[in-house]
Amino acid sequence: MPLIRISMRRGRPASEPAAIVHGVYSALRETFEVPEDDLFAVIHQHEADEFIYDANYFGFNRSDALVIIQLTISSSRGVTQKKALFAKIVENLRREPGLRPDDIFINLVETARENWSFGAGIAQYV
């Protein structure tokens, strides 16, 4: 049930957004046991003046290839699973499309299961 939001600067190769979604989704399937076909992703591409970040916060060396990944998930996973997810996303995105680890920023937003409706105005998890 995760909702994947990916933000990046406009002008990247056309194949990159799909590769990033695939890498994130594969990591979610492996570490969070997300079911097959549970894929909902939104990609936001921004002009340079709309994509603002600190290049060195926490000692990283971020470039204009920075990708911000925000995942809205149910609050049902522990720290160990979250760490495994972060590591797997970075591993996948290093491999394809070849992102640098310093350019991968991940944020989890946790919500209660009753806050989801997958259609028809029904709270399917309640």
PDB file of N, CA, C and O in Angstrom, residues 40-101:
ATOM      1  N   PHE A  40       1.743   2.285  -6.807  1.00  0.00           N
ATOM      2  CA  PHE A  40       1.178   3.609  -7.051  1.00  0.00           C
ATOM      3  C   PHE A  40       2.324   4.604  -6.895  1.00  0.00           C
ATOM      4  O   PHE A  40       2.881   4.737  -5.808  1.00  0.00           O
ATOM      5  N   ALA A  41       2.689   5.259  -7.993  1.00  0.00           N
ATOM      6  CA  ALA A  41       3.850   6.146  -7.973  1.00  0.00           C
ATOM      7  C   ALA A  41       3.540   7.430  -8.739  1.00  0.00           C
ATOM      8  O   ALA A  41       2.847   7.407  -9.749  1.00  0.00           O
ATOM      9  N   VAL A  42       4.079   8.521  -8.233  1.00  0.00           N
ATOM     10  CA  VAL A  42       3.943   9.832  -8.866  1.00  0.00           C
ATOM     11  C   VAL A  42       5.349  10.405  -8.999  1.00  0.00           C
ATOM     12  O   VAL A  42       6.112  10.406  -8.039  1.00  0.00           O
ATOM     13  N   ILE A  43       5.665  10.888 -10.180  1.00  0.00           N
ATOM     14  CA  ILE A  43       6.979  11.472 -10.428  1.00  0.00           C
ATOM     15  C   ILE A  43       6.800  12.963 -10.672  1.00  0.00           C
ATOM     16  O   ILE A  43       5.989  13.374 -11.507  1.00  0.00           O
ATOM     17  N   HIS A  44       7.567  13.745  -9.935  1.00  0.00           N
ATOM     18  CA  HIS A  44       7.536  15.202 -10.067  1.00  0.00           C
ATOM     19  C   HIS A  44       8.888  15.652 -10.606  1.00  0.00           C
ATOM     20  O   HIS A  44       9.918  15.363  -9.995  1.00  0.00           O
ATOM     21  N   GLN A  45       8.872  16.359 -11.720  1.00  0.00           N
ATOM     22  CA  GLN A  45      10.106  16.901 -12.279  1.00  0.00           C
ATOM     23  C   GLN A  45      10.024  18.421 -12.205  1.00  0.00           C
ATOM     24  O   GLN A  45       9.018  19.004 -12.593  1.00  0.00           O
ATOM     25  N   HIS A  46      11.086  19.026 -11.693  1.00  0.00           N
ATOM     26  CA  HIS A  46      11.077  20.448 -11.382  1.00  0.00           C
ATOM     27  C   HIS A  46      12.173  21.189 -12.141  1.00  0.00           C
ATOM     28  O   HIS A  46      13.244  20.629 -12.399  1.00  0.00           O
ATOM     29  N   GLU A  47      11.913  22.449 -12.412  1.00  0.00           N
ATOM     30  CA  GLU A  47      12.960  23.325 -12.926  1.00  0.00           C
ATOM     31  C   GLU A  47      13.966  23.566 -11.804  1.00  0.00           C
ATOM     32  O   GLU A  47      13.655  23.391 -10.625  1.00  0.00           O
ATOM     33  N   ALA A  48      15.164  23.997 -12.155  1.00  0.00           N
ATOM     34  CA  ALA A  48      16.231  24.179 -11.166  1.00  0.00           C
ATOM     35  C   ALA A  48      15.810  25.104 -10.025  1.00  0.00           C
ATOM     36  O   ALA A  48      16.114  24.837  -8.863  1.00  0.00           O
ATOM     37  N   ASP A  49      15.084  26.170 -10.338  1.00  0.00           N
ATOM     38  CA  ASP A  49      14.699  27.120  -9.283  1.00  0.00           C
ATOM     39  C   ASP A  49      13.543  26.610  -8.420  1.00  0.00           C
ATOM     40  O   ASP A  49      13.174  27.252  -7.445  1.00  0.00           O
ATOM     41  N   GLU A  50      13.000  25.449  -8.749  1.00  0.00           N
ATOM     42  CA  GLU A  50      11.916  24.847  -7.981  1.00  0.00           C
ATOM     43  C   GLU A  50      12.378  23.616  -7.180  1.00  0.00           C
ATOM     44  O   GLU A  50      11.571  22.968  -6.520  1.00  0.00           O
ATOM     45  N   PHE A  51      13.645  23.297  -7.275  1.00  0.00           N
ATOM     46  CA  PHE A  51      14.189  22.108  -6.624  1.00  0.00           C
ATOM     47  C   PHE A  51      15.382  22.563  -5.789  1.00  0.00           C
ATOM     48  O   PHE A  51      16.508  22.670  -6.266  1.00  0.00           O
ATOM     49  N   ILE A  52      15.118  22.817  -4.544  1.00  0.00           N
ATOM     50  CA  ILE A  52      16.099  23.486  -3.676  1.00  0.00           C
ATOM     51  C   ILE A  52      16.538  22.516  -2.584  1.00  0.00           C
ATOM     52  O   ILE A  52      15.709  21.864  -1.947  1.00  0.00           O
ATOM     53  N   TYR A  53      17.831  22.443  -2.370  1.00  0.00           N
ATOM     54  CA  TYR A  53      18.371  21.524  -1.371  1.00  0.00           C
ATOM     55  C   TYR A  53      19.751  22.004  -0.936  1.00  0.00           C
ATOM     56  O   TYR A  53      20.412  22.757  -1.635  1.00  0.00           O
ATOM     57  N   ASP A  54      20.183  21.538   0.232  1.00  0.00           N
ATOM     58  CA  ASP A  54      21.527  21.821   0.712  1.00  0.00           C
ATOM     59  C   ASP A  54      22.435  20.693   0.217  1.00  0.00           C
ATOM     60  O   ASP A  54      22.209  19.528   0.528  1.00  0.00           O
ATOM     61  N   ALA A  55      23.439  21.032  -0.529  1.00  0.00           N
ATOM     62  CA  ALA A  55      24.314  20.033  -1.150  1.00  0.00           C
ATOM     63  C   ALA A  55      25.147  19.258  -0.141  1.00  0.00           C
ATOM     64  O   ALA A  55      25.595  18.147  -0.442  1.00  0.00           O
ATOM     65  N   ASN A  56      25.362  19.799   1.054  1.00  0.00           N
ATOM     66  CA  ASN A  56      26.278  19.155   1.992  1.00  0.00           C
ATOM     67  C   ASN A  56      25.684  18.820   3.348  1.00  0.00           C
ATOM     68  O   ASN A  56      26.411  18.383   4.245  1.00  0.00           O
ATOM     69  N   TYR A  57      24.379  18.969   3.522  1.00  0.00           N
ATOM     70  CA  TYR A  57      23.756  18.678   4.815  1.00  0.00           C
ATOM     71  C   TYR A  57      24.075  17.249   5.241  1.00  0.00           C
ATOM     72  O   TYR A  57      23.985  16.317   4.449  1.00  0.00           O
ATOM     73  N   PHE A  58      24.440  17.064   6.490  1.00  0.00           N
ATOM     74  CA  PHE A  58      24.832  15.788   7.100  1.00  0.00           C
ATOM     75  C   PHE A  58      26.105  15.228   6.491  1.00  0.00           C
ATOM     76  O   PHE A  58      26.374  14.030   6.564  1.00  0.00           O
ATOM     77  N   GLY A  59      26.895  16.092   5.836  1.00  0.00           N
ATOM     78  CA  GLY A  59      28.188  15.668   5.311  1.00  0.00           C
ATOM     79  C   GLY A  59      28.160  14.988   3.958  1.00  0.00           C
ATOM     80  O   GLY A  59      29.160  14.419   3.531  1.00  0.00           O
ATOM     81  N   PHE A  60      27.040  15.053   3.272  1.00  0.00           N
ATOM     82  CA  PHE A  60      26.951  14.442   1.947  1.00  0.00           C
ATOM     83  C   PHE A  60      27.406  15.425   0.881  1.00  0.00           C
ATOM     84  O   PHE A  60      27.516  16.621   1.120  1.00  0.00           O
ATOM     85  N   ASN A  61      27.653  14.909  -0.311  1.00  0.00           N
ATOM     86  CA  ASN A  61      28.066  15.716  -1.445  1.00  0.00           C
ATOM     87  C   ASN A  61      27.025  15.539  -2.552  1.00  0.00           C
ATOM     88  O   ASN A  61      27.240  14.792  -3.505  1.00  0.00           O
ATOM     89  N   ARG A  62      25.892  16.214  -2.381  1.00  0.00           N
ATOM     90  CA  ARG A  62      24.789  16.071  -3.331  1.00  0.00           C
ATOM     91  C   ARG A  62      25.066  16.879  -4.599  1.00  0.00           C
ATOM     92  O   ARG A  62      25.661  17.941  -4.556  1.00  0.00           O
ATOM     93  N   SER A  63      24.545  16.359  -5.706  1.00  0.00           N
ATOM     94  CA  SER A  63      24.690  17.041  -6.986  1.00  0.00           C
ATOM     95  C   SER A  63      23.305  17.375  -7.529  1.00  0.00           C
ATOM     96  O   SER A  63      22.281  17.071  -6.901  1.00  0.00           O
ATOM     97  N   ASP A  64      23.271  17.957  -8.716  1.00  0.00           N
ATOM     98  CA  ASP A  64      21.984  18.255  -9.344  1.00  0.00           C
ATOM     99  C   ASP A  64      21.242  16.990  -9.773  1.00  0.00           C
ATOM    100  O   ASP A  64      20.105  17.060 -10.222  1.00  0.00           O
ATOM    101  N   ALA A  65      21.862  15.830  -9.596  1.00  0.00           N
ATOM    102  CA  ALA A  65      21.202  14.549  -9.878  1.00  0.00           C
ATOM    103  C   ALA A  65      20.433  14.030  -8.661  1.00  0.00           C
ATOM    104  O   ALA A  65      19.923  12.906  -8.686  1.00  0.00           O
ATOM    105  N   LEU A  66      20.323  14.844  -7.619  1.00  0.00           N
ATOM    106  CA  LEU A  66      19.596  14.447  -6.414  1.00  0.00           C
ATOM    107  C   LEU A  66      18.184  13.977  -6.752  1.00  0.00           C
ATOM    108  O   LEU A  66      17.486  14.591  -7.563  1.00  0.00           O
ATOM    109  N   VAL A  67      17.792  12.881  -6.114  1.00  0.00           N
ATOM    110  CA  VAL A  67      16.437  12.347  -6.232  1.00  0.00           C
ATOM    111  C   VAL A  67      15.872  12.275  -4.821  1.00  0.00           C
ATOM    112  O   VAL A  67      16.505  11.711  -3.921  1.00  0.00           O
ATOM    113  N   ILE A  68      14.705  12.861  -4.610  1.00  0.00           N
ATOM    114  CA  ILE A  68      14.029  12.804  -3.318  1.00  0.00           C
ATOM    115  C   ILE A  68      12.881  11.818  -3.437  1.00  0.00           C
ATOM    116  O   ILE A  68      12.006  11.969  -4.293  1.00  0.00           O
ATOM    117  N   ILE A  69      12.920  10.812  -2.581  1.00  0.00           N
ATOM    118  CA  ILE A  69      11.920   9.736  -2.601  1.00  0.00           C
ATOM    119  C   ILE A  69      11.140   9.818  -1.301  1.00  0.00           C
ATOM    120  O   ILE A  69      11.715   9.703  -0.218  1.00  0.00           O
ATOM    121  N   GLN A  70       9.844  10.020  -1.407  1.00  0.00           N
ATOM    122  CA  GLN A  70       8.987  10.052  -0.228  1.00  0.00           C
ATOM    123  C   GLN A  70       7.992   8.912  -0.349  1.00  0.00           C
ATOM    124  O   GLN A  70       7.292   8.793  -1.352  1.00  0.00           O
ATOM    125  N   LEU A  71       7.939   8.085   0.678  1.00  0.00           N
ATOM    126  CA  LEU A  71       7.053   6.934   0.696  1.00  0.00           C
ATOM    127  C   LEU A  71       6.042   7.100   1.816  1.00  0.00           C
ATOM    128  O   LEU A  71       6.421   7.225   2.983  1.00  0.00           O
ATOM    129  N   THR A  72       4.773   7.119   1.471  1.00  0.00           N
ATOM    130  CA  THR A  72       3.716   7.116   2.476  1.00  0.00           C
ATOM    131  C   THR A  72       3.337   5.659   2.690  1.00  0.00           C
ATOM    132  O   THR A  72       2.998   4.955   1.733  1.00  0.00           O
ATOM    133  N   ILE A  73       3.439   5.219   3.941  1.00  0.00           N
ATOM    134  CA  ILE A  73       3.241   3.806   4.269  1.00  0.00           C
ATOM    135  C   ILE A  73       2.390   3.684   5.527  1.00  0.00           C
ATOM    136  O   ILE A  73       2.241   4.639   6.279  1.00  0.00           O
ATOM    137  N   SER A  74       1.863   2.495   5.750  1.00  0.00           N
ATOM    138  CA  SER A  74       1.198   2.215   7.024  1.00  0.00           C
ATOM    139  C   SER A  74       2.247   2.108   8.112  1.00  0.00           C
ATOM    140  O   SER A  74       3.340   1.593   7.892  1.00  0.00           O
ATOM    141  N   SER A  75       1.919   2.579   9.297  1.00  0.00           N
ATOM    142  CA  SER A  75       2.877   2.551  10.407  1.00  0.00           C
ATOM    143  C   SER A  75       2.872   1.172  11.056  1.00  0.00           C
ATOM    144  O   SER A  75       2.325   0.987  12.137  1.00  0.00           O
ATOM    145  N   SER A  76       3.478   0.215  10.350  1.00  0.00           N
ATOM    146  CA  SER A  76       3.485  -1.155  10.858  1.00  0.00           C
ATOM    147  C   SER A  76       4.857  -1.815  10.768  1.00  0.00           C
ATOM    148  O   SER A  76       4.977  -2.995  11.036  1.00  0.00           O
ATOM    149  N   ARG A  77       5.887  -1.047  10.402  1.00  0.00           N
ATOM    150  CA  ARG A  77       7.222  -1.628  10.261  1.00  0.00           C
ATOM    151  C   ARG A  77       8.170  -1.065  11.300  1.00  0.00           C
ATOM    152  O   ARG A  77       8.091   0.099  11.668  1.00  0.00           O
ATOM    153  N   GLY A  78       9.100  -1.899  11.715  1.00  0.00           N
ATOM    154  CA  GLY A  78      10.076  -1.485  12.711  1.00  0.00           C
ATOM    155  C   GLY A  78      11.333  -0.900  12.082  1.00  0.00           C
ATOM    156  O   GLY A  78      11.490  -0.856  10.857  1.00  0.00           O
ATOM    157  N   VAL A  79      12.241  -0.466  12.941  1.00  0.00           N
ATOM    158  CA  VAL A  79      13.473   0.187  12.516  1.00  0.00           C
ATOM    159  C   VAL A  79      14.318  -0.735  11.637  1.00  0.00           C
ATOM    160  O   VAL A  79      14.894  -0.304  10.637  1.00  0.00           O
ATOM    161  N   THR A  80      14.399  -2.008  11.974  1.00  0.00           N
ATOM    162  CA  THR A  80      15.210  -2.951  11.197  1.00  0.00           C
ATOM    163  C   THR A  80      14.715  -3.038   9.761  1.00  0.00           C
ATOM    164  O   THR A  80      15.515  -2.995   8.819  1.00  0.00           O
ATOM    165  N   GLN A  81      13.415  -3.134   9.581  1.00  0.00           N
ATOM    166  CA  GLN A  81      12.848  -3.189   8.227  1.00  0.00           C
ATOM    167  C   GLN A  81      13.087  -1.882   7.475  1.00  0.00           C
ATOM    168  O   GLN A  81      13.374  -1.890   6.287  1.00  0.00           O
ATOM    169  N   LYS A  82      12.961  -0.775   8.162  1.00  0.00           N
ATOM    170  CA  LYS A  82      13.175   0.526   7.513  1.00  0.00           C
ATOM    171  C   LYS A  82      14.617   0.672   7.052  1.00  0.00           C
ATOM    172  O   LYS A  82      14.876   1.127   5.928  1.00  0.00           O
ATOM    173  N   LYS A  83      15.562   0.278   7.892  1.00  0.00           N
ATOM    174  CA  LYS A  83      16.971   0.340   7.503  1.00  0.00           C
ATOM    175  C   LYS A  83      17.241  -0.558   6.297  1.00  0.00           C
ATOM    176  O   LYS A  83      17.995  -0.185   5.393  1.00  0.00           O
ATOM    177  N   ALA A  84      16.641  -1.732   6.289  1.00  0.00           N
ATOM    178  CA  ALA A  84      16.809  -2.648   5.159  1.00  0.00           C
ATOM    179  C   ALA A  84      16.231  -2.030   3.882  1.00  0.00           C
ATOM    180  O   ALA A  84      16.838  -2.150   2.809  1.00  0.00           O
ATOM    181  N   LEU A  85      15.091  -1.366   4.006  1.00  0.00           N
ATOM    182  CA  LEU A  85      14.487  -0.705   2.844  1.00  0.00           C
ATOM    183  C   LEU A  85      15.413   0.373   2.301  1.00  0.00           C
ATOM    184  O   LEU A  85      15.685   0.420   1.101  1.00  0.00           O
ATOM    185  N   PHE A  86      15.903   1.249   3.166  1.00  0.00           N
ATOM    186  CA  PHE A  86      16.787   2.332   2.722  1.00  0.00           C
ATOM    187  C   PHE A  86      18.003   1.763   1.981  1.00  0.00           C
ATOM    188  O   PHE A  86      18.366   2.233   0.905  1.00  0.00           O
ATOM    189  N   ALA A  87      18.634   0.747   2.573  1.00  0.00           N
ATOM    190  CA  ALA A  87      19.830   0.156   1.963  1.00  0.00           C
ATOM    191  C   ALA A  87      19.510  -0.487   0.613  1.00  0.00           C
ATOM    192  O   ALA A  87      20.278  -0.352  -0.344  1.00  0.00           O
ATOM    193  N   LYS A  88      18.375  -1.165   0.533  1.00  0.00           N
ATOM    194  CA  LYS A  88      18.006  -1.847  -0.716  1.00  0.00           C
ATOM    195  C   LYS A  88      17.673  -0.841  -1.811  1.00  0.00           C
ATOM    196  O   LYS A  88      18.030  -1.050  -2.981  1.00  0.00           O
ATOM    197  N   ILE A  89      17.004   0.250  -1.467  1.00  0.00           N
ATOM    198  CA  ILE A  89      16.715   1.281  -2.468  1.00  0.00           C
ATOM    199  C   ILE A  89      18.026   1.821  -3.040  1.00  0.00           C
ATOM    200  O   ILE A  89      18.192   1.926  -4.256  1.00  0.00           O
ATOM    201  N   VAL A  90      18.971   2.145  -2.173  1.00  0.00           N
ATOM    202  CA  VAL A  90      20.253   2.684  -2.633  1.00  0.00           C
ATOM    203  C   VAL A  90      20.977   1.651  -3.498  1.00  0.00           C
ATOM    204  O   VAL A  90      21.502   1.984  -4.569  1.00  0.00           O
ATOM    205  N   GLU A  91      20.993   0.405  -3.061  1.00  0.00           N
ATOM    206  CA  GLU A  91      21.629  -0.651  -3.857  1.00  0.00           C
ATOM    207  C   GLU A  91      20.996  -0.742  -5.246  1.00  0.00           C
ATOM    208  O   GLU A  91      21.697  -0.785  -6.262  1.00  0.00           O
ATOM    209  N   ASN A  92      19.671  -0.762  -5.290  1.00  0.00           N
ATOM    210  CA  ASN A  92      18.972  -0.879  -6.575  1.00  0.00           C
ATOM    211  C   ASN A  92      19.240   0.315  -7.479  1.00  0.00           C
ATOM    212  O   ASN A  92      19.462   0.153  -8.682  1.00  0.00           O
ATOM    213  N   LEU A  93      19.195   1.521  -6.914  1.00  0.00           N
ATOM    214  CA  LEU A  93      19.343   2.724  -7.740  1.00  0.00           C
ATOM    215  C   LEU A  93      20.790   2.977  -8.141  1.00  0.00           C
ATOM    216  O   LEU A  93      21.038   3.659  -9.146  1.00  0.00           O
ATOM    217  N   ARG A  94      21.737   2.451  -7.406  1.00  0.00           N
ATOM    218  CA  ARG A  94      23.141   2.498  -7.841  1.00  0.00           C
ATOM    219  C   ARG A  94      23.311   1.651  -9.092  1.00  0.00           C
ATOM    220  O   ARG A  94      24.003   2.032 -10.024  1.00  0.00           O
ATOM    221  N   ARG A  95      22.679   0.481  -9.071  1.00  0.00           N
ATOM    222  CA  ARG A  95      22.786  -0.452 -10.195  1.00  0.00           C
ATOM    223  C   ARG A  95      22.061   0.098 -11.429  1.00  0.00           C
ATOM    224  O   ARG A  95      22.592   0.086 -12.523  1.00  0.00           O
ATOM    225  N   GLU A  96      20.863   0.554 -11.238  1.00  0.00           N
ATOM    226  CA  GLU A  96      20.048   1.064 -12.353  1.00  0.00           C
ATOM    227  C   GLU A  96      19.124   2.143 -11.818  1.00  0.00           C
ATOM    228  O   GLU A  96      18.334   1.849 -10.923  1.00  0.00           O
ATOM    229  N   PRO A  97      19.270   3.362 -12.166  1.00  0.00           N
ATOM    230  CA  PRO A  97      19.927   3.940 -13.341  1.00  0.00           C
ATOM    231  C   PRO A  97      21.339   4.467 -13.099  1.00  0.00           C
ATOM    232  O   PRO A  97      21.819   5.286 -13.869  1.00  0.00           O
ATOM    233  N   GLY A  98      22.016   4.036 -12.052  1.00  0.00           N
ATOM    234  CA  GLY A  98      23.386   4.466 -11.813  1.00  0.00           C
ATOM    235  C   GLY A  98      23.511   5.716 -10.960  1.00  0.00           C
ATOM    236  O   GLY A  98      24.434   6.504 -11.127  1.00  0.00           O
ATOM    237  N   LEU A  99      22.590   5.889 -10.006  1.00  0.00           N
ATOM    238  CA  LEU A  99      22.654   7.058  -9.121  1.00  0.00           C
ATOM    239  C   LEU A  99      23.759   6.891  -8.084  1.00  0.00           C
ATOM    240  O   LEU A  99      24.072   5.782  -7.655  1.00  0.00           O
ATOM    241  N   ARG A 100      24.309   8.001  -7.661  1.00  0.00           N
ATOM    242  CA  ARG A 100      25.276   8.033  -6.570  1.00  0.00           C
ATOM    243  C   ARG A 100      24.514   7.970  -5.245  1.00  0.00           C
ATOM    244  O   ARG A 100      23.474   8.613  -5.107  1.00  0.00           O
ATOM    245  N   PRO A 101      25.022   7.232  -4.262  1.00  0.00           N
ATOM    246  CA  PRO A 101      24.334   7.170  -2.966  1.00  0.00           C
ATOM    247  C   PRO A 101      24.084   8.540  -2.344  1.00  0.00           C
ATOM    248  O   PRO A 101      23.041   8.747  -1.708  1.00  0.00           O
TER     249      PRO A 101
END
